[in-house]
mmCIF file of C-alpha atoms in Angstrom:
data_model
loop_
_atom_site.group_PDB
_atom_site.id
_atom_site.type_symbol
_atom_site.label_atom_id
_atom_site.label_comp_id
_atom_site.label_asym_id
_atom_site.label_seq_id
_atom_site.Cartn_x
_atom_site.Cartn_y
_atom_site.Cartn_z
ATOM 1 C CA MET A 6 99.417 110.753 76.073
ATOM 2 C CA SER A 7 101.974 112.542 78.138
ATOM 3 C CA PHE A 8 98.293 114.461 79.799
ATOM 4 C CA LEU A 9 96.953 111.738 80.633
ATOM 5 C CA ILE A 10 99.837 110.720 82.492
ATOM 6 C CA ASP A 11 100.072 113.165 84.583
ATOM 7 C CA LEU A 12 96.133 113.415 85.161
ATOM 8 C CA PHE A 13 96.734 109.801 86.660
ATOM 9 C CA LEU A 14 99.692 109.728 88.620
ATOM 10 C CA HIS A 15 98.716 113.548 89.655
ATOM 11 C CA LEU A 16 94.896 113.622 90.155
ATOM 12 C CA ASP A 17 95.732 115.191 93.571
ATOM 13 C CA ARG A 18 96.482 118.209 91.763
ATOM 14 C CA HIS A 19 93.500 117.990 88.843
ATOM 15 C CA LEU A 20 90.561 117.325 90.842
ATOM 16 C CA VAL A 21 88.488 120.446 91.033
ATOM 17 C CA THR A 22 89.119 119.795 87.308
ATOM 18 C CA VAL A 23 88.224 116.088 86.599
ATOM 19 C CA ALA A 24 85.623 116.835 88.719
ATOM 20 C CA GLY A 25 83.657 119.313 86.585
ATOM 21 C CA GLU A 26 84.317 116.990 83.329
ATOM 22 C CA TYR A 27 83.558 113.478 84.341
ATOM 23 C CA GLY A 28 80.542 113.733 87.238
ATOM 24 C CA PRO A 29 79.288 110.830 89.632
ATOM 25 C CA TRP A 30 82.249 109.351 87.025
ATOM 26 C CA ILE A 31 84.838 110.511 89.807
ATOM 27 C CA TYR A 32 83.877 108.361 92.438
ATOM 28 C CA ALA A 33 84.760 105.755 90.717
ATOM 29 C CA ILE A 34 87.702 107.448 89.527
ATOM 30 C CA LEU A 35 88.998 108.195 93.204
ATOM 31 C CA PHE A 36 88.090 104.246 94.187
ATOM 32 C CA LEU A 37 90.457 102.667 91.421
ATOM 33 C CA ILE A 38 93.337 104.904 91.761
ATOM 34 C CA VAL A 39 92.899 104.065 96.191
ATOM 35 C CA PHE A 40 92.435 100.336 95.409
ATOM 36 C CA ALA A 41 95.448 100.154 93.033
ATOM 37 C CA GLU A 42 98.056 102.110 95.076
ATOM 38 C CA THR A 43 96.970 100.030 98.102
ATOM 39 C CA GLY A 44 96.298 97.044 95.922
ATOM 40 C CA LEU A 45 98.445 96.703 93.544
ATOM 41 C CA VAL A 46 102.645 96.161 94.844
ATOM 42 C CA VAL A 47 103.649 97.484 90.962
ATOM 43 C CA THR A 48 101.965 101.148 91.555
ATOM 44 C CA PRO A 49 103.373 102.505 94.732
ATOM 45 C CA PHE A 50 103.896 106.159 92.807
ATOM 46 C CA LEU A 51 100.026 106.765 92.795
ATOM 47 C CA PRO A 52 98.536 109.727 94.812
ATOM 48 C CA GLY A 53 97.768 108.655 98.055
ATOM 49 C CA ASP A 54 97.672 110.544 101.712
ATOM 50 C CA SER A 55 96.998 113.784 99.156
ATOM 51 C CA LEU A 56 94.603 112.480 96.989
ATOM 52 C CA LEU A 57 92.168 111.381 100.302
ATOM 53 C CA PHE A 58 93.017 114.848 101.299
ATOM 54 C CA ALA A 59 92.249 116.900 98.181
ATOM 55 C CA THR A 60 88.871 114.630 98.607
ATOM 56 C CA GLY A 61 88.122 115.637 102.012
ATOM 57 C CA ALA A 62 88.556 119.374 101.083
ATOM 58 C CA LEU A 63 86.390 119.297 97.869
ATOM 59 C CA ALA A 64 84.010 117.447 100.082
ATOM 60 C CA ALA A 65 83.589 120.247 102.263
ATOM 61 C CA GLY A 66 83.223 122.814 99.203
ATOM 62 C CA GLY A 67 79.643 121.249 98.645
ATOM 63 C CA VAL A 68 81.625 118.997 95.630
ATOM 64 C CA LEU A 69 81.930 115.278 96.645
ATOM 65 C CA ASP A 70 79.772 113.965 98.642
ATOM 66 C CA ILE A 71 81.790 113.337 101.733
ATOM 67 C CA ARG A 72 79.282 110.481 103.119
ATOM 68 C CA VAL A 73 79.881 108.499 99.574
ATOM 69 C CA VAL A 74 83.200 109.163 99.405
ATOM 70 C CA SER A 75 84.319 108.182 102.361
ATOM 71 C CA THR A 76 82.221 105.255 102.691
ATOM 72 C CA LEU A 77 83.706 104.077 98.947
ATOM 73 C CA LEU A 78 87.779 104.752 99.841
ATOM 74 C CA LEU A 79 86.946 103.180 102.873
ATOM 75 C CA ALA A 80 86.210 100.294 101.430
ATOM 76 C CA ALA A 81 89.076 100.659 98.737
ATOM 77 C CA ALA A 82 92.059 100.443 101.315
ATOM 78 C CA VAL A 83 90.175 97.514 102.690
ATOM 79 C CA LEU A 84 89.903 95.734 99.440
ATOM 80 C CA GLY A 85 93.389 97.027 97.976
ATOM 81 C CA ASP A 86 95.095 95.642 100.970
ATOM 82 C CA ALA A 87 93.251 92.689 100.981
ATOM 83 C CA VAL A 88 94.565 91.288 97.173
ATOM 84 C CA ASN A 89 97.570 92.423 98.153
ATOM 85 C CA TYR A 90 97.876 90.252 100.317
ATOM 86 C CA SER A 91 96.166 87.659 98.375
ATOM 87 C CA LEU A 92 99.010 87.986 95.293
ATOM 88 C CA GLY A 93 102.265 87.633 98.349
ATOM 89 C CA ARG A 94 100.142 84.451 99.960
ATOM 90 C CA PHE A 95 100.328 83.227 95.917
ATOM 91 C CA VAL A 96 103.734 84.620 95.087
ATOM 92 C CA GLY A 97 106.033 84.185 97.969
ATOM 93 C CA PRO A 98 105.995 80.522 98.206
ATOM 94 C CA ARG A 99 106.525 80.019 95.111
ATOM 95 C CA VAL A 100 109.536 82.285 94.385
ATOM 96 C CA PHE A 101 111.401 82.136 97.694
ATOM 97 C CA VAL A 102 112.409 78.225 97.428
ATOM 98 C CA ALA A 103 115.620 78.671 97.928
ATOM 99 C CA GLY A 104 117.465 76.176 100.354
ATOM 100 C CA ASP A 105 121.015 77.229 100.102
ATOM 101 C CA ALA A 106 123.424 80.352 99.567
ATOM 102 C CA THR A 107 125.496 79.313 96.698
ATOM 103 C CA GLY A 108 124.577 82.671 94.184
ATOM 104 C CA LEU A 109 123.176 85.474 94.986
ATOM 105 C CA LEU A 110 119.363 85.172 93.723
ATOM 106 C CA HIS A 111 119.593 81.526 96.001
ATOM 107 C CA ARG A 112 120.506 84.159 99.350
ATOM 108 C CA LEU A 113 118.250 86.534 98.014
ATOM 109 C CA LEU A 114 114.509 84.265 97.263
ATOM 110 C CA ASN A 115 115.619 81.757 99.940
ATOM 111 C CA ARG A 116 112.534 80.315 101.328
ATOM 112 C CA HIS A 117 113.968 81.050 105.450
ATOM 113 C CA HIS A 118 112.994 84.709 104.536
ATOM 114 C CA LEU A 119 109.505 83.533 104.694
ATOM 115 C CA ALA A 120 110.303 82.205 107.802
ATOM 116 C CA ARG A 121 111.330 85.318 109.101
ATOM 117 C CA ALA A 122 108.821 87.225 107.641
ATOM 118 C CA HIS A 123 106.479 85.391 108.875
ATOM 119 C CA GLU A 124 107.608 84.753 112.558
ATOM 120 C CA PHE A 125 108.195 89.380 112.355
ATOM 121 C CA PHE A 126 104.466 89.114 111.530
ATOM 122 C CA GLU A 127 102.431 87.297 114.112
ATOM 123 C CA ARG A 128 105.087 89.168 116.155
ATOM 124 C CA HIS A 129 104.682 92.285 115.087
ATOM 125 C CA GLY A 130 102.844 92.469 112.034
ATOM 126 C CA GLY A 131 99.390 94.243 113.333
ATOM 127 C CA LYS A 132 101.843 97.746 113.646
ATOM 128 C CA ALA A 133 103.228 97.846 110.350
ATOM 129 C CA VAL A 134 99.657 97.505 108.361
ATOM 130 C CA VAL A 135 98.270 99.656 110.927
ATOM 131 C CA LEU A 136 100.941 102.626 110.650
ATOM 132 C CA GLY A 137 102.402 101.438 107.175
ATOM 133 C CA ARG A 138 98.758 102.946 105.903
ATOM 134 C CA PHE A 139 101.157 106.676 106.395
ATOM 135 C CA VAL A 140 103.813 105.238 104.472
ATOM 136 C CA PRO A 141 104.178 106.301 100.863
ATOM 137 C CA ILE A 142 105.902 103.465 99.231
ATOM 138 C CA VAL A 143 105.654 101.141 102.374
ATOM 139 C CA ARG A 144 101.408 100.896 102.585
ATOM 140 C CA THR A 145 101.904 99.416 98.987
ATOM 141 C CA PHE A 146 104.580 96.460 99.887
ATOM 142 C CA VAL A 147 103.963 95.154 103.714
ATOM 143 C CA PRO A 148 100.771 93.870 102.674
ATOM 144 C CA PHE A 149 102.168 91.998 100.170
ATOM 145 C CA VAL A 150 104.992 91.443 102.155
ATOM 146 C CA ALA A 151 102.443 90.474 105.418
ATOM 147 C CA GLY A 152 101.025 88.079 102.569
ATOM 148 C CA ALA A 153 104.215 85.969 101.534
ATOM 149 C CA GLY A 154 105.399 85.854 105.654
ATOM 150 C CA THR A 155 101.743 83.728 105.683
ATOM 151 C CA MET A 156 100.539 86.399 107.513
ATOM 152 C CA THR A 157 97.677 85.090 109.717
ATOM 153 C CA TYR A 158 94.910 86.205 107.582
ATOM 154 C CA SER A 159 92.078 86.918 110.447
ATOM 155 C CA ARG A 160 94.840 88.761 112.691
ATOM 156 C CA PHE A 161 95.642 91.041 109.196
ATOM 157 C CA ALA A 162 92.377 91.347 108.203
ATOM 158 C CA VAL A 163 91.610 93.274 112.318
ATOM 159 C CA TYR A 164 94.044 95.583 111.425
ATOM 160 C CA ASN A 165 93.253 96.304 108.222
ATOM 161 C CA VAL A 166 90.183 97.543 108.751
ATOM 162 C CA THR A 167 91.685 99.106 111.745
ATOM 163 C CA GLY A 168 94.446 100.898 109.852
ATOM 164 C CA ALA A 169 91.992 102.027 106.551
ATOM 165 C CA ILE A 170 89.533 103.337 108.788
ATOM 166 C CA ALA A 171 92.471 105.499 110.807
ATOM 167 C CA TRP A 172 93.413 106.388 106.873
ATOM 168 C CA VAL A 173 90.686 107.395 105.378
ATOM 169 C CA GLY A 174 89.314 109.454 108.633
ATOM 170 C CA ILE A 175 92.318 111.468 109.504
ATOM 171 C CA CYS A 176 93.416 112.071 106.032
ATOM 172 C CA LEU A 177 89.775 111.966 104.243
ATOM 173 C CA GLY A 178 88.406 114.521 107.437
ATOM 174 C CA ALA A 179 91.627 116.623 107.705
ATOM 175 C CA GLY A 180 91.496 117.682 104.118
ATOM 176 C CA TYR A 181 87.293 118.507 105.225
ATOM 177 C CA VAL A 182 88.370 120.493 108.421
ATOM 178 C CA PHE A 183 91.914 121.773 107.699
ATOM 179 C CA GLY A 184 91.327 122.035 103.278
ATOM 180 C CA ALA A 185 91.225 125.649 103.154
ATOM 181 C CA VAL A 186 93.823 126.816 105.623
ATOM 182 C CA PRO A 187 96.659 126.817 103.032
ATOM 183 C CA ILE A 188 99.508 126.098 105.604
ATOM 184 C CA VAL A 189 98.222 122.669 106.302
ATOM 185 C CA LYS A 190 97.516 122.257 102.806
ATOM 186 C CA ASN A 191 100.873 122.905 101.352
ATOM 187 C CA ASN A 192 102.403 120.619 103.475
ATOM 188 C CA PHE A 193 100.146 117.760 104.707
ATOM 189 C CA SER A 194 102.467 114.979 103.430
ATOM 190 C CA LEU A 195 104.761 116.037 106.460
ATOM 191 C CA VAL A 196 101.689 116.635 108.782
ATOM 192 C CA ALA A 197 101.217 112.797 108.104
ATOM 193 C CA LEU A 198 105.074 111.603 108.659
ATOM 194 C CA GLY A 199 104.913 113.668 112.087
ATOM 195 C CA ILE A 200 100.785 110.842 113.107
ATOM 196 C CA VAL A 201 103.296 107.797 111.814
ATOM 197 C CA PHE A 202 105.690 110.390 114.595
ATOM 198 C CA VAL A 203 103.723 110.174 117.225
ATOM 199 C CA SER A 204 101.797 106.925 117.064
ATOM 200 C CA ILE A 205 105.232 104.766 116.919
ATOM 201 C CA LEU A 206 106.541 106.548 120.355
ATOM 202 C CA PRO A 207 104.916 104.219 122.582
ATOM 203 C CA ALA A 208 106.816 101.392 120.804
ATOM 204 C CA VAL A 209 110.654 103.111 121.312
ATOM 205 C CA PHE A 210 109.895 104.212 124.491
ATOM 206 C CA GLU A 211 108.706 100.538 124.721
ATOM 207 C CA VAL A 212 112.701 99.803 123.031
ATOM 208 C CA ILE A 213 114.855 101.871 125.474
ATOM 209 C CA ASN A 214 112.434 100.526 128.499
ATOM 210 C CA SER A 215 113.292 97.098 127.914
ATOM 211 C CA ARG A 216 117.241 97.869 126.494
ATOM 212 C CA ARG A 217 117.573 99.628 129.960
ATOM 213 C CA GLY A 218 116.516 96.699 132.108
ATOM 214 C CA GLY A 219 118.363 94.356 130.488
ATOM 215 C CA SER A 220 121.737 96.450 131.171
ATOM 216 C CA VAL A 221 121.133 97.157 134.473
ATOM 217 C CA ALA A 222 120.603 93.086 134.796
#
């Protein structure tokens, strides 16, 4: 049992073994892992970036078909976030029902939190949905909160697909191209964080410039 749990939680480490033992079923296993990691708010601990990287490396070695695996994992990422959004939209209004702050539970589950979440996601939700893809755990909760905050679905869908293409493309592609390079393979989590950092730099500069403009005024 402990071996099965370890296999499920760390498939990225055992991918070669699983691919050899299960053959074509590895595609279904990869789809389910990525779907669960992005689509179920209770499974943020599953491998994400590292699994995509390891999958790309195996594809480069001819063990997996890069066209099939990229299509399946892109579909899993998009469907996962869509399901997570739907769960948030269904659960949020039914949980955040308190209209006062008379106790701790009412303060935590106050419906005003949903109003603020909605305002945030209408203004900045696109960046959160796209960049959240590259941050473990965060990518599992962002679509759920976007749904609970009733972010307009058409906007969410656009950024969902955009983020999925960027995430799967970069992580899977990096594994396909650089999977055999030890320094990249052993530090891919840092590489993913670096991608996020570079991506948010324009937003950081925008905030700094706006504050400087405000102080001058």
